[in-house]
Amino acid sequence: MISGKLDTAKLFNGITLHSTIETIPGADATTERMQPDSYVLDLKLQARVPSPNKTIEELAKVSPSLPKLLPGLASMLSADPVSPLYAQLYDTKVRMLRENLGRLDLLLSRHNFFDCQTVLQMQHLQTHRKALLFQADMDVDADGSDGDRMPVGTGAPTNFKPSTSYRWQKKTAAPNPYLAGTEAALKHSEDEYALGTTTPVRKRELRNAIAQLRAEVDTLKKYSFLIGAADPFIVVPGAFTHSSEPVKPGDYALVVFGDSIYPAIVGDVGPNNKVGEASLRIAKQINTLSTPYNRPVSDLKVTYVIFPGTADKTVGPPDLEKLQAQCETLVKEIGGASVPLHHWENIIAPSPTPSPTPLPSPGMTASPSPGASVPASTSPSPTFAFPVASPAAAASTNSKLTPAISPAATRRPVKKHKP
């Protein structure tokens, strides 16, 4: 039963609403007030399931430069190249519409229902290199954190998660920048649970929250993750990782927009009913106005190409030079590109170099006393897979940092996909 104040402009956001009122004679008001079917709103949502693009000409309607940028794609399209993932994506959308029809505020918006132009499975005839291509818009993923590479958080927009699906074992003892806040939230929930005045319903909510927070604390202590503001990666629906030829975190990928091709990896997994999302690093390169709340591309003009099964066996921090080389090799295996791939620069400042230890005076022997610990300043600084920039390059890089990744950034209220 719908009650309370409702903002219908928000309730039907993006949905064309046709409304009529039909009246029929009834019994007296006292009787009709008690009849559930005397005052009824019949809801019928009509949604057209879009047809996928199949030919290079149809793909070019979305990305006009695509045939020129990747000339080998045309020969990779079979007579029926549409992946079953396309039908599965829209089946999921329709199922969720049915499930949420009684909760109009949860219905997919028009923008999010029509967010995918096509999903194609392709293979090069000579090299046999397989690729999964889809065309969509681009939303922003600002998730992820890594205390080893960036000890200060990049901020925490709404629905922010400090982890990404692509992760690796921590390499240093430096704490995750979001660990302390997560531990504080855990303690707060545990303290509230221990109160004698907590209701049974609230206790049940707290038990779930405590279990989730404990798992997150454990994860943040053990692993490092990609950083949305610094690392070039894309997001795929969860269903893409369970197909007959699954896409996995770490698989190499390309993002094609305008006249540019951007190397990337699959870095995160999102909900099954939405597609088209990339890290804040890619988003800001495409559109400098991008933020966690402002998508860089609202139209279906972005082409994503994923190379399934190409993830490195050894998982670790992104190596941007290796990313460049691997994607260039893969592009050659699908016929080559007419322009050089975009070259990503490391925008994470290198760890400070420890101060040199003074040399002992002639004739003096530097022998530590028993049990003495080695000063922290003499310990070697950790090294990472990112190339270490020169001081001049680091200064130039730091000048490009956005407020979202400034070391002075403070944690904002705690995205997930598709604003």
Short mmCIF file of C-alpha atoms in Angstrom, two decimals:
data_model
loop_
_atom_site.label_atom_id
_atom_site.label_comp_id
_atom_site.label_asym_id
_atom_site.label_seq_id
_atom_site.Cartn_x
_atom_site.Cartn_y
_atom_site.Cartn_z
CA MET A 1 0.00 0.00 0.00
CA ILE A 2 1.49 3.38 -1.05
CA SER A 3 1.31 6.00 1.68
CA GLY A 4 3.19 9.11 2.79
CA LYS A 5 4.58 11.94 0.73
CA LEU A 6 6.12 10.92 -2.57
CA ASP A 7 8.03 13.04 -5.07
CA THR A 8 6.63 11.65 -8.31
CA ALA A 9 9.22 13.54 -10.36
CA LYS A 10 11.89 11.45 -8.68
CA LEU A 11 9.73 8.36 -8.45
CA PHE A 12 9.31 8.16 -12.21
CA ASN A 13 12.69 9.63 -13.13
CA GLY A 14 13.34 8.85 -16.79
CA ILE A 15 10.11 6.85 -17.22
CA THR A 16 7.43 8.23 -19.54
CA LEU A 17 4.23 8.26 -17.47
CA HIS A 18 0.78 7.90 -19.02
CA SER A 19 -1.95 8.40 -16.39
CA THR A 20 -5.75 8.25 -16.50
CA ILE A 21 -8.45 8.21 -13.82
CA GLU A 22 -11.42 5.90 -14.20
CA THR A 23 -14.44 6.22 -11.90
CA ILE A 24 -17.31 3.77 -11.43
CA PRO A 25 -20.38 3.97 -9.16
CA GLY A 26 -19.93 2.37 -5.75
CA ALA A 27 -21.62 1.74 -2.42
CA ASP A 28 -21.64 4.25 0.42
CA ALA A 29 -18.30 5.77 1.53
CA THR A 30 -18.14 3.80 4.79
CA THR A 31 -18.41 0.52 2.89
CA GLU A 32 -16.00 1.48 0.11
CA ARG A 33 -13.40 2.76 2.57
CA MET A 34 -13.08 -0.80 3.88
CA GLN A 35 -12.77 -2.44 0.44
CA PRO A 36 -9.12 -2.84 -0.77
CA ASP A 37 -10.18 -2.86 -4.43
CA SER A 38 -12.24 0.33 -4.23
CA TYR A 39 -9.21 2.62 -4.66
CA VAL A 40 -6.59 1.01 -6.90
CA LEU A 41 -3.62 2.07 -8.96
CA ASP A 42 -2.82 -0.47 -11.71
CA LEU A 43 0.83 -0.40 -12.75
CA LYS A 44 2.03 -1.61 -16.14
CA LEU A 45 5.62 -0.85 -17.05
CA GLN A 46 6.33 -1.23 -20.76
CA ALA A 47 10.01 -1.53 -21.68
CA ARG A 48 11.45 -2.16 -25.14
CA VAL A 49 14.45 -4.50 -25.08
CA PRO A 50 16.98 -3.01 -27.51
CA SER A 51 18.56 -4.92 -30.39
CA PRO A 52 22.37 -5.25 -30.31
CA ASN A 53 24.73 -3.82 -32.91
CA LYS A 54 26.30 -6.57 -35.04
CA THR A 55 28.18 -5.05 -37.96
CA ILE A 56 31.18 -2.76 -38.18
CA GLU A 57 28.90 -0.12 -39.70
CA GLU A 58 26.58 -0.29 -36.70
CA LEU A 59 29.54 -0.13 -34.32
CA ALA A 60 30.76 2.96 -36.16
CA LYS A 61 27.45 4.73 -35.47
CA VAL A 62 28.49 4.72 -31.81
CA SER A 63 32.24 5.15 -32.27
CA PRO A 64 32.80 6.76 -35.70
CA SER A 65 36.60 6.38 -35.50
CA LEU A 66 36.52 2.73 -34.42
CA PRO A 67 36.97 1.11 -37.89
CA LYS A 68 39.95 3.39 -38.54
CA LEU A 69 41.52 3.01 -35.10
CA LEU A 70 41.25 -0.80 -35.05
CA PRO A 71 40.98 -1.83 -38.73
CA GLY A 72 41.20 -5.55 -37.92
CA LEU A 73 37.86 -5.60 -36.08
CA ALA A 74 35.78 -5.89 -39.27
CA SER A 75 37.32 -9.24 -40.19
CA MET A 76 36.78 -10.55 -36.65
CA LEU A 77 33.00 -10.23 -36.79
CA SER A 78 31.28 -13.50 -37.60
CA ALA A 79 27.81 -13.85 -39.12
CA ASP A 80 26.33 -13.89 -35.61
CA PRO A 81 28.86 -12.27 -33.26
CA VAL A 82 26.47 -11.30 -30.45
CA SER A 83 27.54 -12.81 -27.14
CA PRO A 84 24.95 -14.59 -24.97
CA LEU A 85 26.02 -12.09 -22.30
CA TYR A 86 23.97 -9.40 -24.05
CA ALA A 87 20.69 -11.30 -23.70
CA GLN A 88 21.66 -12.30 -20.16
CA LEU A 89 22.27 -8.64 -19.26
CA TYR A 90 18.83 -7.52 -20.44
CA ASP A 91 17.12 -10.59 -18.98
CA THR A 92 18.57 -9.53 -15.63
CA LYS A 93 17.35 -5.96 -16.10
CA VAL A 94 13.81 -7.13 -16.91
CA ARG A 95 13.77 -9.55 -13.98
CA MET A 96 14.76 -6.75 -11.62
CA LEU A 97 12.02 -4.53 -13.03
CA ARG A 98 9.48 -7.24 -12.21
CA GLU A 99 10.86 -7.73 -8.73
CA ASN A 100 10.86 -4.01 -7.93
CA LEU A 101 7.63 -2.90 -9.60
CA GLY A 102 6.08 -2.49 -6.16
CA ARG A 103 9.01 -0.26 -5.17
CA LEU A 104 9.05 2.40 -7.86
CA ASP A 105 11.98 4.16 -6.19
CA LEU A 106 14.12 1.06 -6.88
CA LEU A 107 13.32 0.75 -10.57
CA LEU A 108 16.17 1.19 -13.02
CA SER A 109 16.17 4.63 -14.58
CA ARG A 110 15.83 4.98 -18.34
CA HIS A 111 19.55 5.80 -18.47
CA ASN A 112 20.57 2.63 -16.66
CA PHE A 113 18.14 0.37 -18.52
CA PHE A 114 19.49 1.46 -21.91
CA ASP A 115 23.17 1.48 -20.93
CA CYS A 116 24.55 -1.17 -23.33
CA GLN A 117 24.59 -0.98 -27.12
CA THR A 118 26.03 -4.45 -27.78
CA VAL A 119 28.24 -7.28 -26.50
CA LEU A 120 30.18 -9.16 -29.17
CA GLN A 121 32.47 -12.18 -29.03
CA MET A 122 35.19 -12.06 -31.66
CA GLN A 123 38.27 -13.98 -32.79
CA HIS A 124 41.02 -13.07 -35.21
CA LEU A 125 41.21 -15.57 -38.09
CA GLN A 126 45.02 -15.72 -38.32
CA THR A 127 46.23 -15.25 -34.72
CA HIS A 128 43.13 -16.83 -33.11
CA ARG A 129 43.22 -14.09 -30.47
CA LYS A 130 39.80 -13.84 -28.83
CA ALA A 131 38.25 -10.60 -27.67
CA LEU A 132 35.02 -9.46 -26.03
CA LEU A 133 33.73 -6.10 -27.25
CA PHE A 134 30.93 -4.06 -25.74
CA GLN A 135 29.71 -0.52 -26.25
CA ALA A 136 28.25 1.50 -23.42
CA ASP A 137 28.47 4.76 -21.53
CA MET A 138 31.07 5.34 -18.83
CA ASP A 139 30.39 5.72 -15.13
CA VAL A 140 33.11 6.25 -12.55
CA ASP A 141 34.67 3.78 -10.11
CA ALA A 142 36.63 5.64 -7.43
CA ASP A 143 37.10 2.55 -5.22
CA GLY A 144 40.29 0.97 -3.99
CA SER A 145 43.24 1.69 -1.72
CA ASP A 146 46.83 0.61 -1.19
CA GLY A 147 48.80 1.64 1.89
CA ASP A 148 52.01 0.39 0.32
CA ARG A 149 51.85 2.81 -2.61
CA MET A 150 49.60 5.59 -1.26
CA PRO A 151 49.46 5.80 2.56
CA VAL A 152 46.88 8.62 2.49
CA GLY A 153 43.30 7.94 1.38
CA THR A 154 41.88 9.49 -1.78
CA GLY A 155 38.64 10.41 -0.06
CA ALA A 156 35.49 8.39 0.41
CA PRO A 157 32.56 9.35 -1.83
CA THR A 158 29.15 7.80 -1.30
CA ASN A 159 29.23 4.00 -1.56
CA PHE A 160 33.04 4.04 -1.61
CA LYS A 161 34.72 0.69 -1.04
CA PRO A 162 38.42 0.54 -0.06
CA SER A 163 38.83 -2.75 -1.95
CA THR A 164 38.67 -3.84 -5.59
CA SER A 165 38.21 -7.32 -7.06
CA TYR A 166 41.81 -7.23 -8.29
CA ARG A 167 44.01 -7.58 -5.20
CA TRP A 168 47.35 -8.92 -4.05
CA GLN A 169 49.17 -9.69 -0.82
CA LYS A 170 50.49 -6.60 0.98
CA LYS A 171 54.21 -6.07 0.52
CA THR A 172 54.98 -3.76 3.46
CA ALA A 173 53.80 -3.17 7.01
CA ALA A 174 52.30 0.21 6.08
CA PRO A 175 48.63 0.16 7.18
CA ASN A 176 45.80 0.64 4.71
CA PRO A 177 44.61 4.28 4.96
CA TYR A 178 41.04 3.11 5.60
CA LEU A 179 41.88 0.43 8.17
CA ALA A 180 41.61 2.71 11.20
CA GLY A 181 38.20 4.01 10.15
CA THR A 182 36.92 0.49 9.50
CA GLU A 183 38.20 -0.70 12.87
CA ALA A 184 36.50 2.27 14.55
CA ALA A 185 33.22 1.41 12.83
CA LEU A 186 33.58 -2.17 13.98
CA LYS A 187 34.18 -1.16 17.59
CA HIS A 188 31.19 1.20 17.50
CA SER A 189 28.93 -1.61 16.24
CA GLU A 190 30.28 -4.06 18.83
CA ASP A 191 29.74 -1.54 21.63
CA GLU A 192 26.18 -0.88 20.50
CA TYR A 193 25.50 -4.61 20.27
CA ALA A 194 26.65 -5.04 23.87
CA LEU A 195 24.17 -2.48 25.21
CA GLY A 196 21.31 -3.95 27.18
CA THR A 197 18.85 -1.55 25.57
CA THR A 198 19.47 -2.75 22.00
CA THR A 199 16.31 -4.19 20.45
CA PRO A 200 16.29 -7.68 18.90
CA VAL A 201 15.75 -6.23 15.41
CA ARG A 202 18.67 -3.87 15.84
CA LYS A 203 20.83 -6.69 17.22
CA ARG A 204 20.17 -8.70 14.09
CA GLU A 205 21.23 -5.74 11.94
CA LEU A 206 24.34 -5.26 14.04
CA ARG A 207 25.33 -8.93 13.80
CA ASN A 208 25.34 -8.67 10.01
CA ALA A 209 27.25 -5.39 10.11
CA ILE A 210 29.83 -6.76 12.57
CA ALA A 211 30.47 -9.85 10.45
CA GLN A 212 30.92 -7.70 7.36
CA LEU A 213 33.22 -5.21 9.13
CA ARG A 214 35.36 -7.97 10.63
CA ALA A 215 35.83 -9.49 7.18
CA GLU A 216 36.73 -6.08 5.77
CA VAL A 217 39.27 -5.41 8.53
CA ASP A 218 40.90 -8.77 7.87
CA THR A 219 40.97 -8.07 4.12
CA LEU A 220 42.49 -4.60 4.55
CA LYS A 221 45.24 -6.04 6.74
CA LYS A 222 46.19 -8.75 4.25
CA TYR A 223 45.75 -7.21 0.80
CA SER A 224 46.45 -4.19 -1.35
CA PHE A 225 44.14 -3.04 -4.12
CA LEU A 226 43.94 -0.90 -7.19
CA ILE A 227 43.36 2.82 -6.62
CA GLY A 228 40.56 4.30 -8.70
CA ALA A 229 42.15 7.75 -8.76
CA ALA A 230 45.55 6.47 -9.92
CA ASP A 231 45.19 3.17 -11.79
CA PRO A 232 43.65 2.65 -15.27
CA PHE A 233 41.07 -0.14 -14.98
CA ILE A 234 37.55 -0.99 -16.06
CA VAL A 235 34.60 -2.67 -14.33
CA VAL A 236 32.57 -5.59 -15.70
CA PRO A 237 29.24 -7.07 -14.57
CA GLY A 238 29.59 -10.14 -12.39
CA ALA A 239 27.95 -12.30 -15.07
CA PHE A 240 30.89 -11.61 -17.39
CA THR A 241 33.15 -13.51 -14.98
CA HIS A 242 30.97 -16.66 -15.12
CA SER A 243 30.47 -17.10 -18.85
CA SER A 244 31.78 -19.98 -20.98
CA GLU A 245 34.88 -17.88 -21.68
CA PRO A 246 34.98 -15.83 -18.50
CA VAL A 247 36.54 -12.42 -18.05
CA LYS A 248 38.70 -12.31 -14.95
CA PRO A 249 40.21 -9.49 -12.88
CA GLY A 250 43.63 -8.72 -14.31
CA ASP A 251 42.69 -9.45 -17.93
CA TYR A 252 44.06 -6.81 -20.29
CA ALA A 253 41.65 -4.45 -22.02
CA LEU A 254 41.30 -1.39 -24.23
CA VAL A 255 39.02 1.61 -23.86
CA VAL A 256 38.27 3.37 -27.16
CA PHE A 257 36.77 6.85 -27.10
CA GLY A 258 36.98 9.55 -29.73
CA ASP A 259 40.28 9.15 -31.55
CA SER A 260 42.17 7.56 -28.65
CA ILE A 261 42.84 4.05 -27.37
CA TYR A 262 43.57 3.64 -23.66
CA PRO A 263 45.26 0.52 -22.23
CA ALA A 264 43.62 -0.88 -19.10
CA ILE A 265 42.99 -4.01 -17.08
CA VAL A 266 39.80 -5.49 -15.67
CA GLY A 267 40.05 -4.27 -12.11
CA ASP A 268 36.65 -4.56 -10.48
CA VAL A 269 33.39 -6.51 -10.74
CA GLY A 270 30.05 -4.74 -10.49
CA PRO A 271 26.34 -5.63 -10.40
CA ASN A 272 24.88 -7.92 -13.07
CA ASN A 273 22.33 -5.40 -14.35
CA LYS A 274 24.64 -2.53 -15.31
CA VAL A 275 27.56 -2.13 -17.69
CA GLY A 276 29.98 0.64 -18.64
CA GLU A 277 32.31 1.83 -15.93
CA ALA A 278 35.96 2.76 -15.61
CA SER A 279 38.30 4.02 -12.92
CA LEU A 280 38.46 7.68 -12.04
CA ARG A 281 41.95 7.75 -13.61
CA ILE A 282 40.56 6.85 -17.05
CA ALA A 283 37.47 9.03 -16.58
CA LYS A 284 39.51 12.16 -15.86
CA GLN A 285 41.78 11.48 -18.84
CA ILE A 286 38.70 11.41 -21.09
CA ASN A 287 36.92 14.29 -19.39
CA THR A 288 38.72 16.50 -16.85
CA LEU A 289 35.38 17.38 -15.23
CA SER A 290 34.86 13.78 -14.12
CA THR A 291 34.35 13.11 -10.43
CA PRO A 292 32.97 10.14 -8.47
CA TYR A 293 29.58 11.83 -8.96
CA ASN A 294 30.02 13.11 -12.54
CA ARG A 295 30.40 10.55 -15.34
CA PRO A 296 32.71 11.47 -18.22
CA VAL A 297 30.48 10.04 -20.99
CA SER A 298 26.70 9.81 -20.68
CA ASP A 299 26.00 8.68 -24.26
CA LEU A 300 26.70 5.13 -25.49
CA LYS A 301 29.89 6.23 -27.26
CA VAL A 302 32.57 4.20 -25.45
CA THR A 303 33.90 0.92 -26.86
CA TYR A 304 35.50 -1.56 -24.46
CA VAL A 305 37.61 -4.46 -25.74
CA ILE A 306 38.65 -7.19 -23.28
CA PHE A 307 41.11 -10.00 -23.97
CA PRO A 308 39.87 -12.93 -21.82
CA GLY A 309 42.47 -15.21 -20.30
CA THR A 310 45.34 -12.71 -20.52
CA ALA A 311 45.71 -11.90 -16.81
CA ASP A 312 49.23 -12.35 -15.46
CA LYS A 313 49.81 -15.42 -13.33
CA THR A 314 51.59 -13.33 -10.70
CA VAL A 315 49.33 -10.68 -9.18
CA GLY A 316 50.80 -7.43 -7.91
CA PRO A 317 50.77 -3.64 -8.14
CA PRO A 318 50.19 -2.32 -11.65
CA ASP A 319 53.28 -1.96 -13.81
CA LEU A 320 52.29 0.75 -16.28
CA GLU A 321 55.13 0.02 -18.68
CA LYS A 322 54.19 -3.66 -18.77
CA LEU A 323 50.54 -2.70 -19.25
CA GLN A 324 51.58 -0.64 -22.27
CA ALA A 325 53.71 -3.42 -23.78
CA GLN A 326 51.13 -6.16 -23.23
CA CYS A 327 48.27 -4.15 -24.73
CA GLU A 328 50.41 -3.20 -27.73
CA THR A 329 51.15 -6.89 -28.31
CA LEU A 330 47.49 -7.84 -28.01
CA VAL A 331 46.44 -5.06 -30.39
CA LYS A 332 48.86 -6.43 -33.00
CA GLU A 333 47.16 -9.82 -32.61
CA ILE A 334 43.80 -8.32 -33.64
CA GLY A 335 45.15 -6.49 -36.69
CA GLY A 336 46.94 -3.52 -35.15
CA ALA A 337 45.99 0.08 -34.43
CA SER A 338 46.31 3.16 -36.61
CA VAL A 339 47.37 5.36 -33.66
CA PRO A 340 49.76 4.77 -30.76
CA LEU A 341 48.08 3.63 -27.55
CA HIS A 342 47.80 6.25 -24.83
CA HIS A 343 50.78 6.12 -22.49
CA TRP A 344 49.93 6.27 -18.80
CA GLU A 345 52.32 8.08 -16.48
CA ASN A 346 52.72 7.12 -12.84
CA ILE A 347 51.07 9.83 -10.72
CA ILE A 348 51.88 8.21 -7.39
CA ALA A 349 54.89 9.89 -5.83
CA PRO A 350 57.70 7.42 -4.99
CA SER A 351 58.41 6.57 -1.34
CA PRO A 352 60.84 9.03 0.26
CA THR A 353 64.48 7.95 0.05
CA PRO A 354 65.93 7.30 3.53
CA SER A 355 68.56 9.73 4.81
CA PRO A 356 72.11 8.40 4.36
CA THR A 357 73.77 7.02 7.48
CA PRO A 358 76.86 9.09 8.48
CA LEU A 359 80.14 7.24 7.96
CA PRO A 360 82.10 6.50 11.17
CA SER A 361 85.17 8.60 11.89
CA PRO A 362 88.56 7.04 11.02
CA GLY A 363 89.72 4.67 13.67
CA MET A 364 86.26 4.16 15.14
CA THR A 365 84.33 0.92 14.79
CA ALA A 366 80.57 1.04 14.43
CA SER A 367 79.44 -1.96 16.41
CA PRO A 368 75.89 -1.97 17.75
CA SER A 369 75.39 -2.76 21.38
CA PRO A 370 73.74 -6.09 22.15
CA GLY A 371 69.98 -6.01 21.59
CA ALA A 372 70.06 -2.61 19.92
CA SER A 373 67.55 -2.22 17.08
CA VAL A 374 68.45 -0.84 13.69
CA PRO A 375 67.14 2.74 13.30
CA ALA A 376 64.20 2.99 10.95
CA SER A 377 66.06 5.51 8.82
CA THR A 378 68.63 2.88 7.82
CA SER A 379 66.02 0.43 6.51
CA PRO A 380 65.73 0.39 2.73
CA SER A 381 62.62 2.01 1.31
CA PRO A 382 60.13 -0.37 -0.29
CA THR A 383 60.05 -0.69 -4.05
CA PHE A 384 57.00 -1.21 -6.20
CA ALA A 385 56.13 -2.29 -9.71
CA PHE A 386 55.41 1.30 -10.75
CA PRO A 387 58.45 2.95 -12.40
CA VAL A 388 60.13 5.36 -9.99
CA ALA A 389 60.06 8.87 -11.36
CA SER A 390 63.02 11.23 -11.26
CA PRO A 391 62.79 14.18 -8.81
CA ALA A 392 61.99 16.49 -11.71
CA ALA A 393 59.35 14.13 -13.06
CA ALA A 394 57.89 13.66 -9.61
CA ALA A 395 57.57 17.40 -9.18
CA SER A 396 55.88 17.67 -12.56
CA THR A 397 53.60 14.76 -11.72
CA ASN A 398 52.62 16.18 -8.35
CA SER A 399 51.51 19.38 -10.03
CA LYS A 400 48.96 17.32 -11.99
CA LEU A 401 47.38 15.66 -8.99
CA THR A 402 43.72 16.43 -8.57
CA PRO A 403 42.25 17.25 -5.15
CA ALA A 404 40.80 13.73 -5.12
CA ILE A 405 44.27 12.23 -4.75
CA SER A 406 46.04 14.98 -2.91
CA PRO A 407 47.83 13.78 0.25
CA ALA A 408 45.94 16.48 2.10
CA ALA A 409 42.61 15.00 1.15
CA THR A 410 40.42 14.06 4.07
CA ARG A 411 37.94 11.25 4.22
CA ARG A 412 34.49 12.22 3.08
CA PRO A 413 31.26 10.52 4.03
CA VAL A 414 31.17 7.05 2.73
CA LYS A 415 29.46 4.72 -4.52
CA LYS A 416 28.64 2.12 -6.15
CA HIS A 417 28.11 2.00 -9.74
CA LYS A 418 26.01 4.32 -11.82
CA PRO A 419 25.09 7.55 -10.07
#
